[in-house]
Coordinates of C-alpha atoms in Angstrom, one line a residue:
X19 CA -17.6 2.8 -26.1
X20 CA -18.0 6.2 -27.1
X21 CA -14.8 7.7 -26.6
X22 CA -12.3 7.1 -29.6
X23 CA -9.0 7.2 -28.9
X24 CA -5.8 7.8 -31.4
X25 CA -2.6 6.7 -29.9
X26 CA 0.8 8.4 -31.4
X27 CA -1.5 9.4 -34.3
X28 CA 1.2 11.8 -36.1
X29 CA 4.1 13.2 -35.8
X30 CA 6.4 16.5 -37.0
X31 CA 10.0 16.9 -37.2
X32 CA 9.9 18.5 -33.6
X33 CA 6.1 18.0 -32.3
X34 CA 4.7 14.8 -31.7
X35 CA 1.2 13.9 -30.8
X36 CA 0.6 11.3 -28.5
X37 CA -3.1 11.4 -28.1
X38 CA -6.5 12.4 -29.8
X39 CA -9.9 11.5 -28.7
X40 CA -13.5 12.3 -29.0
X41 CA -16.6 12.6 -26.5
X42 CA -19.5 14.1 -26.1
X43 CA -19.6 17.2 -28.2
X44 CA -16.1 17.7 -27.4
X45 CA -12.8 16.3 -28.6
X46 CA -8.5 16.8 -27.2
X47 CA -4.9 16.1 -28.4
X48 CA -2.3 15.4 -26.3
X49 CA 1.2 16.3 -27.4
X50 CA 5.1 15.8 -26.1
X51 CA 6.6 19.3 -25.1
X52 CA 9.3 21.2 -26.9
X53 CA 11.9 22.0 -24.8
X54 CA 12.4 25.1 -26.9
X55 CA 8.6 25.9 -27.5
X56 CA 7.6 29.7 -26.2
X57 CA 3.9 29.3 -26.6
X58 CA 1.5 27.0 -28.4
X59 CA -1.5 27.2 -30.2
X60 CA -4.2 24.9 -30.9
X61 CA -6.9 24.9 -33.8
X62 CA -9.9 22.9 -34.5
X63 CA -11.7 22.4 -38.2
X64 CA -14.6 19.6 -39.2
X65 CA -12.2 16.9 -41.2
X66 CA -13.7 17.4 -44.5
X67 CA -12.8 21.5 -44.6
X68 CA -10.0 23.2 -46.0
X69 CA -7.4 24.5 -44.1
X70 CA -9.1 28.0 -44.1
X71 CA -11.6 26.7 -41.9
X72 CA -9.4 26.4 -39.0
X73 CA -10.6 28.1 -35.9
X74 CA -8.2 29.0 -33.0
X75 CA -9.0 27.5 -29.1
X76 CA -9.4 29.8 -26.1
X77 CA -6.0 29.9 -24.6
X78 CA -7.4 28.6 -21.6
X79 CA -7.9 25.3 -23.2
X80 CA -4.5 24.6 -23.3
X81 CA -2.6 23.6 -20.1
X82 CA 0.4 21.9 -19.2
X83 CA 1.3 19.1 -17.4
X84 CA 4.3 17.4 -15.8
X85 CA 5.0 15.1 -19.1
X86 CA 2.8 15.9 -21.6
X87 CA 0.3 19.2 -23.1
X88 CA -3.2 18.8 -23.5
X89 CA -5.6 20.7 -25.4
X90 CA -9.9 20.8 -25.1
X91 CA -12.3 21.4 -27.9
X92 CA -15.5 22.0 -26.3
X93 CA -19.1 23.0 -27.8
X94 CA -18.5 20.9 -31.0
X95 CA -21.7 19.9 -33.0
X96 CA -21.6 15.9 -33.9
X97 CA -19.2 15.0 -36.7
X98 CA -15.5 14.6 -37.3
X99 CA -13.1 17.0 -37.1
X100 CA -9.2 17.3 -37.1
X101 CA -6.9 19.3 -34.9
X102 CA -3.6 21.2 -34.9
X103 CA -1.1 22.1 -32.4
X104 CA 1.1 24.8 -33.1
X105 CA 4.8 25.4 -31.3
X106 CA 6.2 29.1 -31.2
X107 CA 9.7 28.7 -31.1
X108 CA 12.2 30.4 -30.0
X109 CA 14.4 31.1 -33.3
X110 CA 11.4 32.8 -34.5
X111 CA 10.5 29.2 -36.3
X112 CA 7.2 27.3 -36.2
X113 CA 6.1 23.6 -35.9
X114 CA 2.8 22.0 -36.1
X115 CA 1.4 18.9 -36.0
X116 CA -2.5 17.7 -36.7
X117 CA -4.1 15.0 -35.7
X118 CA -6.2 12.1 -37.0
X119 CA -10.1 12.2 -38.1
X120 CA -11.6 13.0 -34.6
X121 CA -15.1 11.3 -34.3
X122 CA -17.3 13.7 -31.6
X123 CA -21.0 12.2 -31.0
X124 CA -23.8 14.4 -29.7
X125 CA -25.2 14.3 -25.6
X126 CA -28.0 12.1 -25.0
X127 CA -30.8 15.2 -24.3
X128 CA -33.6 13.5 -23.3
X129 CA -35.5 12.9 -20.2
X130 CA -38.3 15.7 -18.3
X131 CA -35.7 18.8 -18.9
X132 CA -36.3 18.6 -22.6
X133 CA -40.0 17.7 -22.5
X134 CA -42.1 19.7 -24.7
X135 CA -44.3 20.3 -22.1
X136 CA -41.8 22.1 -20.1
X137 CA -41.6 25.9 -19.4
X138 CA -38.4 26.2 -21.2
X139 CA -38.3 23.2 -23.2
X140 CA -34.6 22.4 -23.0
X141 CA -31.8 22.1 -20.3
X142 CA -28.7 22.7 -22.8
X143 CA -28.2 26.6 -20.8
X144 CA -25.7 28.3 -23.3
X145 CA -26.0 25.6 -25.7
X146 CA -28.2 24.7 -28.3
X147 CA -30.0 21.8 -29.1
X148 CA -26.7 20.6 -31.6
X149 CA -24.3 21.1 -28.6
X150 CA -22.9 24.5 -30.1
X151 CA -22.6 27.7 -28.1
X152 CA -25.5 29.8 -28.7
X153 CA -24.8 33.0 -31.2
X154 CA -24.4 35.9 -28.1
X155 CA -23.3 33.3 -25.3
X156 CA -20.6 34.8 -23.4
X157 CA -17.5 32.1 -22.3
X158 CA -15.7 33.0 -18.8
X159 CA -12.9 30.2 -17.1
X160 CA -12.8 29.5 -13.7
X161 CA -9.3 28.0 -12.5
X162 CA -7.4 27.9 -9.0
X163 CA -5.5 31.2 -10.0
X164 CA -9.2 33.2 -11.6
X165 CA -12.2 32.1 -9.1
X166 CA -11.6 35.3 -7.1
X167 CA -10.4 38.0 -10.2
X168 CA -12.2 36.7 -13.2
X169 CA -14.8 39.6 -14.6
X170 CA -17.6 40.0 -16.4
X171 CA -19.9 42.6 -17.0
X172 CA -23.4 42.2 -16.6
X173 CA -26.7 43.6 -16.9
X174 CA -27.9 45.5 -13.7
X175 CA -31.5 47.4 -14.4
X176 CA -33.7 47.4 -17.2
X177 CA -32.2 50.5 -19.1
X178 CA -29.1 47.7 -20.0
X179 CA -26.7 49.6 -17.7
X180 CA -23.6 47.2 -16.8
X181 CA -21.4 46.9 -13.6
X182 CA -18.4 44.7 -13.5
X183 CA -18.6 41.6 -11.1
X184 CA -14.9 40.5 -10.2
X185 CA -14.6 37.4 -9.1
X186 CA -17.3 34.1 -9.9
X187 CA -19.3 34.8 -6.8
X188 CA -20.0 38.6 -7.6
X189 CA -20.9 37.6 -11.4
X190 CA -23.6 35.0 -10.0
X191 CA -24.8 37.9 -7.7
X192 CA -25.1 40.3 -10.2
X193 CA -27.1 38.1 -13.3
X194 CA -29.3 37.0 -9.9
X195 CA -30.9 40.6 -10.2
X196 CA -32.4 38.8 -13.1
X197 CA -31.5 41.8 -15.8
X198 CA -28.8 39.6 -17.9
X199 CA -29.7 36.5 -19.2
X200 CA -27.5 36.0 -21.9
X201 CA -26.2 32.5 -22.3
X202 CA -23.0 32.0 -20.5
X203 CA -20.9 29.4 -20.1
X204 CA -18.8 28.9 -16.7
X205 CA -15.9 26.6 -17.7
X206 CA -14.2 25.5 -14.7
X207 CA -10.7 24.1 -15.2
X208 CA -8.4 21.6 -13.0
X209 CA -8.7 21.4 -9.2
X210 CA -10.4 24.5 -7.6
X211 CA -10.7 24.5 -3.7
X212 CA -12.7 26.1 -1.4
X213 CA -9.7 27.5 0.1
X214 CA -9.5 29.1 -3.7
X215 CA -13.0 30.1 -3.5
X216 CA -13.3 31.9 -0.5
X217 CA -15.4 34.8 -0.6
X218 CA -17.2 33.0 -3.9
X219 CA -19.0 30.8 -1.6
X220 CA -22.0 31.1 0.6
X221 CA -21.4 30.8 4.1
X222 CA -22.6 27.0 4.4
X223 CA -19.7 26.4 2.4
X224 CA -21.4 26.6 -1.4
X225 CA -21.3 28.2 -5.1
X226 CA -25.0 29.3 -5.3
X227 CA -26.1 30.0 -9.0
X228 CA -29.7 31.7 -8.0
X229 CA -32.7 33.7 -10.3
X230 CA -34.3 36.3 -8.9
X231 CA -38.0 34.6 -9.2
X232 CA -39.2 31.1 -9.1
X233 CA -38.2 29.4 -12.4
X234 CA -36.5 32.5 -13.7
X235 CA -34.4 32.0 -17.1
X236 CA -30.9 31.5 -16.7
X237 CA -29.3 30.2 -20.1
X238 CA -26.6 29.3 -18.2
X239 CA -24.2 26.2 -18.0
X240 CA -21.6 25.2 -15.8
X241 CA -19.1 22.6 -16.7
X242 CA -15.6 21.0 -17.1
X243 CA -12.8 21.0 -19.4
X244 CA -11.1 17.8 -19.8
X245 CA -11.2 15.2 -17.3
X246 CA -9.7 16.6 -14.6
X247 CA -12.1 19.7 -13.3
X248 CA -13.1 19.7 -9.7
X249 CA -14.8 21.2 -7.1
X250 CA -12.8 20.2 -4.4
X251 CA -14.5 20.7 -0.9
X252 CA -17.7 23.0 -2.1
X253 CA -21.3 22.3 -3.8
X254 CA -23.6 24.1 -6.0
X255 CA -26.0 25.3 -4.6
X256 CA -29.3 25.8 -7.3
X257 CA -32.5 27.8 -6.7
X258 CA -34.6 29.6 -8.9
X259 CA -33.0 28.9 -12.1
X260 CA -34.9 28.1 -15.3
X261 CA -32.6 26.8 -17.9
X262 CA -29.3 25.7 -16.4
X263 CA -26.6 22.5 -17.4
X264 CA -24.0 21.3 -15.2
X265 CA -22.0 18.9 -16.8
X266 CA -18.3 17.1 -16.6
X267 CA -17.5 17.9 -13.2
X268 CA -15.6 16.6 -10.3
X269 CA -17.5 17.1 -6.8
X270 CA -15.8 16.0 -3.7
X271 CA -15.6 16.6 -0.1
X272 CA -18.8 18.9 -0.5
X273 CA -20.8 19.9 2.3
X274 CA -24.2 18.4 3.0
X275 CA -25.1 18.1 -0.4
X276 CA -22.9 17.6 -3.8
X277 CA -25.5 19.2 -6.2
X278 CA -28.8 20.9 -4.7
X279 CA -31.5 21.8 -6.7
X280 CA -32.8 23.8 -3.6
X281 CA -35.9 25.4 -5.0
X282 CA -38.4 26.6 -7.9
X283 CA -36.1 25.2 -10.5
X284 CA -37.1 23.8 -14.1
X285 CA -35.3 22.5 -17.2
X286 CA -31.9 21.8 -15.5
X287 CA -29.5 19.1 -16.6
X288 CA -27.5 17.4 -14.6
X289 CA -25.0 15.0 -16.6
X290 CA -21.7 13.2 -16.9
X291 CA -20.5 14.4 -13.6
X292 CA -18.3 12.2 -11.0
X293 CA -19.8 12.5 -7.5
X294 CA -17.6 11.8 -4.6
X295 CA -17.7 11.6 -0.9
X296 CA -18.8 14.4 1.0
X297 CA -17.5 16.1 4.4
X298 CA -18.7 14.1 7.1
X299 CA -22.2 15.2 8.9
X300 CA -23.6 15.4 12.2
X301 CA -25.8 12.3 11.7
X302 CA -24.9 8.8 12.1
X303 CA -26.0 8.3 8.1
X304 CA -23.7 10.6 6.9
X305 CA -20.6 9.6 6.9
X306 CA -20.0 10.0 3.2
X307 CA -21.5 13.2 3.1
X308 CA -25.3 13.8 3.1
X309 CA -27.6 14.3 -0.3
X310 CA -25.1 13.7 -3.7
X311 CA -28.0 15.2 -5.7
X312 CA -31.0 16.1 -4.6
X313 CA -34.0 17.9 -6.4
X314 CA -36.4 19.5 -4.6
X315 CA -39.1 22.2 -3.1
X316 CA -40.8 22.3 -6.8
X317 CA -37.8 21.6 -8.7
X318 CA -39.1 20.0 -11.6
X319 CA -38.5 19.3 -15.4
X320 CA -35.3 17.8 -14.5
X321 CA -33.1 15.0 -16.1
X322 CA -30.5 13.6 -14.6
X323 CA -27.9 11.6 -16.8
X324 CA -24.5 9.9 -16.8
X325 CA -23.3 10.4 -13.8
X326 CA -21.4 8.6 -11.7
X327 CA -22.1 7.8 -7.9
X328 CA -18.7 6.4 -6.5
X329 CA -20.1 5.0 -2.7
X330 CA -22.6 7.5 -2.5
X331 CA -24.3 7.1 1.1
X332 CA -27.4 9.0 -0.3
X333 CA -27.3 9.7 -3.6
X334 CA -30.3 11.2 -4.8
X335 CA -33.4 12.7 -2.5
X336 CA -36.5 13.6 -5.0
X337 CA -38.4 15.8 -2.9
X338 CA -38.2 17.0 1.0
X339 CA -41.7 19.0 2.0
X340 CA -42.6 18.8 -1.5
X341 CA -46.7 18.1 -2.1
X342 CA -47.3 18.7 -5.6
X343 CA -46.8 16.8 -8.2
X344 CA -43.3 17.1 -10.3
X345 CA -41.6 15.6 -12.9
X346 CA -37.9 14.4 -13.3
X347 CA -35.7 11.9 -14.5
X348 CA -33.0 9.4 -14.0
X349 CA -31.5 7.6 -16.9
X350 CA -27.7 6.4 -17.8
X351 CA -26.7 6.9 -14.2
X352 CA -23.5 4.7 -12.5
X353 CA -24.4 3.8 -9.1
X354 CA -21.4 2.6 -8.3
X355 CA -21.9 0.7 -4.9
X356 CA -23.7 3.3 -3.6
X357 CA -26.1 3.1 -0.8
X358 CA -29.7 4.4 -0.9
X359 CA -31.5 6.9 -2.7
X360 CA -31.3 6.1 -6.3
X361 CA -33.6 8.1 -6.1
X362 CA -36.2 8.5 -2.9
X363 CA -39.1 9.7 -4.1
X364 CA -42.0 12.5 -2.9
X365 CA -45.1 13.2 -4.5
X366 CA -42.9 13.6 -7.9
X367 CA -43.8 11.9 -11.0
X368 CA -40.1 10.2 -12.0
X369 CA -39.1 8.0 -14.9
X370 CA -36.1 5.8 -14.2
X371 CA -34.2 4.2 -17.2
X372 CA -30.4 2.6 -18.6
X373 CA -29.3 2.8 -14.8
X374 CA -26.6 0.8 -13.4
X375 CA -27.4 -0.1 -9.8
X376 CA -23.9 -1.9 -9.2
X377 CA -23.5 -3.2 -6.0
X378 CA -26.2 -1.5 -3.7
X379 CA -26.1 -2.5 0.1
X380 CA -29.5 -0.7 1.0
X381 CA -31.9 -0.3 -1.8
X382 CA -32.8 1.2 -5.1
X383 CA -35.4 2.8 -6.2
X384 CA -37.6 4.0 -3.2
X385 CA -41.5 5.8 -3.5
X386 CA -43.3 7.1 -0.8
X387 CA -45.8 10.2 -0.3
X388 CA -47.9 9.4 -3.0
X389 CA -45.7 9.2 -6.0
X390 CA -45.2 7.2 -9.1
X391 CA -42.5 6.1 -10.7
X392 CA -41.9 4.2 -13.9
X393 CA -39.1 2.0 -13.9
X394 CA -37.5 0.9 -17.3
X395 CA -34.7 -1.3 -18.7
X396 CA -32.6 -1.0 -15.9
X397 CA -29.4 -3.5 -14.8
X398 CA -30.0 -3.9 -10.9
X399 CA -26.5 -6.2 -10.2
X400 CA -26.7 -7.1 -6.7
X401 CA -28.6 -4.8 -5.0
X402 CA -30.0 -5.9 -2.2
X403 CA -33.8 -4.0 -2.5
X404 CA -34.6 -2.9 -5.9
X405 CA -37.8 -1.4 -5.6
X406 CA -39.2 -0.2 -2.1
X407 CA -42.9 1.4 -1.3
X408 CA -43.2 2.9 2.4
X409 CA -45.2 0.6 4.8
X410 CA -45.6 -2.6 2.8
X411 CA -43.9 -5.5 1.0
X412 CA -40.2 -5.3 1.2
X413 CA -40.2 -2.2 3.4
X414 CA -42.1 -4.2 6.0
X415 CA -39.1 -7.5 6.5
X416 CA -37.3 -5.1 8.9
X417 CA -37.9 -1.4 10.9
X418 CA -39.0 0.3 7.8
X419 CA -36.9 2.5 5.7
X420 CA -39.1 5.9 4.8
X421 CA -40.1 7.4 8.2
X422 CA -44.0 6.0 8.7
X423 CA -44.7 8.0 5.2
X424 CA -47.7 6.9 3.5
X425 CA -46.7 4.7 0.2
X426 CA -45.8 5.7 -3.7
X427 CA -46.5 3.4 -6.6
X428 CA -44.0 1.7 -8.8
X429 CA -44.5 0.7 -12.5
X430 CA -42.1 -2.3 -13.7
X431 CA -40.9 -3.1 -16.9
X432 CA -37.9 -5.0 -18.4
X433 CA -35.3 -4.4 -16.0
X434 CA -32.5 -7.2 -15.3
X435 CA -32.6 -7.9 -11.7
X436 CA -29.7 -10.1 -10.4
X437 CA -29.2 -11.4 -6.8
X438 CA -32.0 -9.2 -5.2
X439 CA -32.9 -9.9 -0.7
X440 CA -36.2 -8.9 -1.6
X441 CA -38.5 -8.0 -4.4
X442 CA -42.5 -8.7 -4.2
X443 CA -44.5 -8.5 -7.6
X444 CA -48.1 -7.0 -7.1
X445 CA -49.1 -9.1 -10.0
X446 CA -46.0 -11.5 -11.1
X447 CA -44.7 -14.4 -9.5
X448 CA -41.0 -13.4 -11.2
X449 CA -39.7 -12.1 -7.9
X450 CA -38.2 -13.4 -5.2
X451 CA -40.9 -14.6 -3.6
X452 CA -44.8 -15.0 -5.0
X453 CA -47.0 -12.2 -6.4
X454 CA -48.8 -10.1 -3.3
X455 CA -51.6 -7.8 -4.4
X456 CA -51.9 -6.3 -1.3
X457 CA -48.2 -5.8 0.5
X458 CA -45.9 -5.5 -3.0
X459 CA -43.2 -3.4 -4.2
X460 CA -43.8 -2.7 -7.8
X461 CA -46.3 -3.5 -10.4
X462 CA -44.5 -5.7 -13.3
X463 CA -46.3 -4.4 -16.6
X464 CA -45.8 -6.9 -19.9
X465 CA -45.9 -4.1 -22.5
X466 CA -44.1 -0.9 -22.0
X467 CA -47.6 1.6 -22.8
X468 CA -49.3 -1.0 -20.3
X469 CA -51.8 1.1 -17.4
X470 CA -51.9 0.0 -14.2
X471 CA -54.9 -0.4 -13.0
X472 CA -56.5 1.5 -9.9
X473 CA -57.6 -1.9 -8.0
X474 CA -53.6 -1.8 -6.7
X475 CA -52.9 0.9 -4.6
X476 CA -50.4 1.3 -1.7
X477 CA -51.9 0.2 1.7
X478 CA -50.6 3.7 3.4
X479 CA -52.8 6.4 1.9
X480 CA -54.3 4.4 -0.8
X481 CA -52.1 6.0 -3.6
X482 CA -52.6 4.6 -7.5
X483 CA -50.5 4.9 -10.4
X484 CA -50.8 7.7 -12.2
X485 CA -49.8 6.8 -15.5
X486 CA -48.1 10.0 -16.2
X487 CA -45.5 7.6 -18.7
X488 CA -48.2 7.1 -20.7
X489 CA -50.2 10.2 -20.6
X490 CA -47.7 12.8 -20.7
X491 CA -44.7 14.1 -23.1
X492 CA -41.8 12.7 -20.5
X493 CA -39.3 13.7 -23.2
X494 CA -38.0 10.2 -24.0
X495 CA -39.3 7.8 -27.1
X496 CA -39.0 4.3 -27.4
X497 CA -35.9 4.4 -29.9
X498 CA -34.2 6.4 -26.9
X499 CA -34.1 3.3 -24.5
X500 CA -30.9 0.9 -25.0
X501 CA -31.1 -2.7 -24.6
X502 CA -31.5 -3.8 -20.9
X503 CA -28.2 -6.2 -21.5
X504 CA -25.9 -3.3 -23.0
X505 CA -26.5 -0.9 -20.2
X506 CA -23.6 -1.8 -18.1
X507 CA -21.7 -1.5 -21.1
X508 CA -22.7 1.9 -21.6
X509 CA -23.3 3.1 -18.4
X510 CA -19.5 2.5 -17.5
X511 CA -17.7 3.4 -20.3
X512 CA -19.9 7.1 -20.5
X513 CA -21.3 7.9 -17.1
X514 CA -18.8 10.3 -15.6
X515 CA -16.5 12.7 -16.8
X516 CA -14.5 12.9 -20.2
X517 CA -13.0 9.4 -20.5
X518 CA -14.2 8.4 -17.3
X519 CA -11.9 11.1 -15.0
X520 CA -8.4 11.5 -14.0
X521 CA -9.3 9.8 -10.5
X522 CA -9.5 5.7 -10.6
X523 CA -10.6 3.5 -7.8
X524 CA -12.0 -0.1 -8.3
X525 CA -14.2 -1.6 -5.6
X526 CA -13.9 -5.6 -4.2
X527 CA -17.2 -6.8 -5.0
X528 CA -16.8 -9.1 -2.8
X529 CA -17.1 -6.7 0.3
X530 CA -18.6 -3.7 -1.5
X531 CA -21.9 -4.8 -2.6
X532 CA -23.0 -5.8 0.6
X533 CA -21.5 -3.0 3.0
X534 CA -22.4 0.9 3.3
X535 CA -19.4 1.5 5.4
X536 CA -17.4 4.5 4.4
X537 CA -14.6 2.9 2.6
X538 CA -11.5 4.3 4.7
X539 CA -9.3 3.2 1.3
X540 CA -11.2 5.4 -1.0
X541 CA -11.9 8.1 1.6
X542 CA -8.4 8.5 2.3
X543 CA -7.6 8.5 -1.5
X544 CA -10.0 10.9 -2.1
X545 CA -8.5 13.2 0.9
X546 CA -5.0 13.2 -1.2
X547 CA -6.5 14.2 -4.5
X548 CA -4.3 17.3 -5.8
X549 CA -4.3 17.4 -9.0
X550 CA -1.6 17.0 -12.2
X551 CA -2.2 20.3 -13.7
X552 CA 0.9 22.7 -14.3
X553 CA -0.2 25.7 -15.6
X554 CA -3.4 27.4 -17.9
X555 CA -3.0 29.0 -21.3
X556 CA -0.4 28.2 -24.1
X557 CA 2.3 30.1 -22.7

């Protein structure tokens, strides 16, 4: 488990902490209020350091709520660290209290978005490579109260002239002239509505973060505090933007799509976010909401990581009208009785590791239009198709699943399959029926750096394997893939936001894995989300 937890580590004469704990390049305290505190302060130092090396938290990062205070250390390289919380009181008297040795360990960057063949060559936006702000990154929050007044100024022509943008929509607007691209950080914090962002959204009801050209660098990064930050009834909306994270958030009730790589995107990184139910479509297939997180119209370079699907209907679509070839992946993901789409796949090259596939009443992994996909190490617990191809094997039992579209070609190796309707082998006997070297799902390969060979090929348009795993830098080594049998162990306890969200739901197995239903329960649940969170700032 990665996140480390202190329980009632220490204690002052009028401060007591109640909490500490560690994530991903982050780390919080917790602490009982004083009933006579004006203000608080927090500070953050690496454990071994003197007390001079003490550095103060945005204000923002502290907040209140009904029992407790909570304070978020964010852009921390990997290490230890300690923390102190500091009460102003009101006789003019101090009291602080620091916490135990903090472990922090470092995001998983690995997949296409950090592939050295990449334009860009990294998805960490404001960030470096060690999970540090970069040194001229500019830090702006986002809160219920700010979305509409928040200000920055920002680069309008080439002469470096700035204008003021007021408000988050009107600062996206403004870098989308394409004349500012320092590294800025977008730090959302506790429930924001759309109701809060009207006049930030676009009029389909999203937050669009756009370049001004295809693939245009954005440095940018969009992400959580805590683990309670959420978009509560808007999307992101992503085109044009070379460069870009979006990490730790909440998404629910979005329309049409949760996250929507729309077009001419590369490098973005898409992890540890909770993904909810949408707003309910037109369609008779979306119920939940239509695409969770979809990447598309020459998107490419893309990872996607340790997220977590909660009854996605359609969780990921990997290419719409798309033709040419791209490249993204899918590794650490929670698909957590989700339905379909993990992802669907056209024309992209896509490498699909350490997933979860928990209870999946459609199928997994689905290729058509001439794609390839490489699928590694993952757990597949009772879902019902792992691993379609359009017009043949599995995807020919019933009506067909992928619209009459000409096939795509799946590569096969060491994945943990477990109560599986259907799975056909082009050249193993190992699945649930005999091998088929005509009408199969997947090729099973022996040896991870194993090429398939052109004699199998899909029977609609005669596609082949294109061993892109093997001959091209797909931004993951071999020491980068866990164990097949610790995956669900990981994926659960660090898919998602910061100690796995503020929202809990578990499903019944028993009826979940089976049915795509919209779960009224959870629906409903999800409908009376409001959030915990008091107030912003240590005041």
């Amino acid at each position: 488990m990665i996140l480390e937890n202190y329980l009632n580590p220490a204690s002052g004469a009028g401060i007591t902490l109640t909490e500490s704990g560690g994530w991903f390049e982050s780390a919080y305290i917790k602490w009982n209020p004083l009933s006579n505190a004006i203000s608080y302060k927090v500070y953050i130092k690496p454990s071994a350091a003197g007390d001079s090396a003490y550095v103060q938290l945005d204000p923002e990062l502290i907040r209140k709520y009904p029992t407790y205070w909570r304070a978020d250390a964010v852009g921390l390289a990997a290490g230890q660290y300690i923390m102190k919380a500091e009460a102003i009181l009101s006789n003019s008297t101090n009291e602080s209290i620091i916490s135990g040795v903090i472990t922090v360990r470092a995001n998983d960057r690995t997949g296409f978005a950090f592939s050295g063949d990449s334009q860009y060559k990294s998805g960490s936006g404001a960030y470096k490579e060690n999970g540090v702000l970069k040194e001229n990154a500019q830090v702006i929050y986002v809160t219920s109260e700010t979305a509409k007044t928040v200000s920055l100024d920002v680069k309008v022509n080439s002469s470096g002239k700035k204008q003021t943008g007021t408000g988050i929509g009107e600062i996206l607007t403004l870098r989308q002239k394409g004349y500012d691209t320092t590294p800025l950080a977008i730090r959302f914090i506790g429930q924001v509505t759309d109701s809060n962002m009207a006049g930030e959204l676009n009029s389909n009801g999203y937050l669009e973060v756009k370049g001004k050209t295809s693939y245009k660098e954005m440095n940018l990064t969009l992400e959580g505090i805590g683990d309670d930050a959420t978009a509560y009834g808007w999307g992101l909306l992503i085109r044009n933007c070379g460069n870009l994270e979006i990490r730790n958030l909440g998404i629910m009730l979005f329309p049409d799509d949760g996250i929507s790589l729309d077009t001419a995107n590369c490098n973005v990184w898409v992890h540890n976010n909770d993904i909810f139910y949408g707003k309910a479509g037109s369609d008779a297939d979306q119920a939940k909401g239509d695409g969770s997180a979809d990447v598309k119209s020459g998107s490419t370079y893309v990872t996607l990581s340790y997220n977590h699907f909660w009854d996605s209907g359609k969780c990921s679509l990997c290419g719409m009208k798309d033709t040419a070839e791209f490249f993204v992946t899918y590794h650490h993901n929670w698909y957590d009785h989700s339905d379909s789409r993990h992802p669907r796949i056209r024309a992209a090259s896509v490498h699909i590791y350490n997933n979860y596939f928990d209870g999946n009443a459609k199928y997994g992994v689905g290729v058509t239009n001439g794609s390839s996909a490489f699928v590694e190490s993952n757990y597949f617990r009772h879902c019902k198709y792992p691993m379609m191809s359009s017009l043949q094997g599995t995807d020919t039992l019933g009506q067909g699943t992928f619209s009459g579209e000409n096939g795509g070609m799946i590569k096969a190796f060491n994945n943990r399959i477990e109560n599986a309707s259907s799975l056909i082998y082009a050249n193993s006997n190992e699945g649930t029926t005999g091998k088929n070297t005509v009408s199969f799902d997947a090729y099973s390969a022996s040896a991870r750096n194993e090429t398939v060979p052109s004699l199998y090929k899909t029977i609609a348009g005669s596609t082949v394997y294109n061993n892109f795993d093997t001959g091209k830098n797909i931004g993951v080594s071999l020491s980068d893939i866990d164990p097949v049998n610790n995956v669900e162990g990981i994926v659960t306890t660090s898919a998602g936001r910061l100690n796995q969200g503020d929202f809990t739901w578990k499903f019944n197995n028993a009826a979940d894995d089976t049915s795509s239903d919209l779960n009224t329960a959870l629906m409903s649940k999800i409908r009376s989300y409001t959030t915990n969170l008091i107030s912003v700032g240590g005041n």
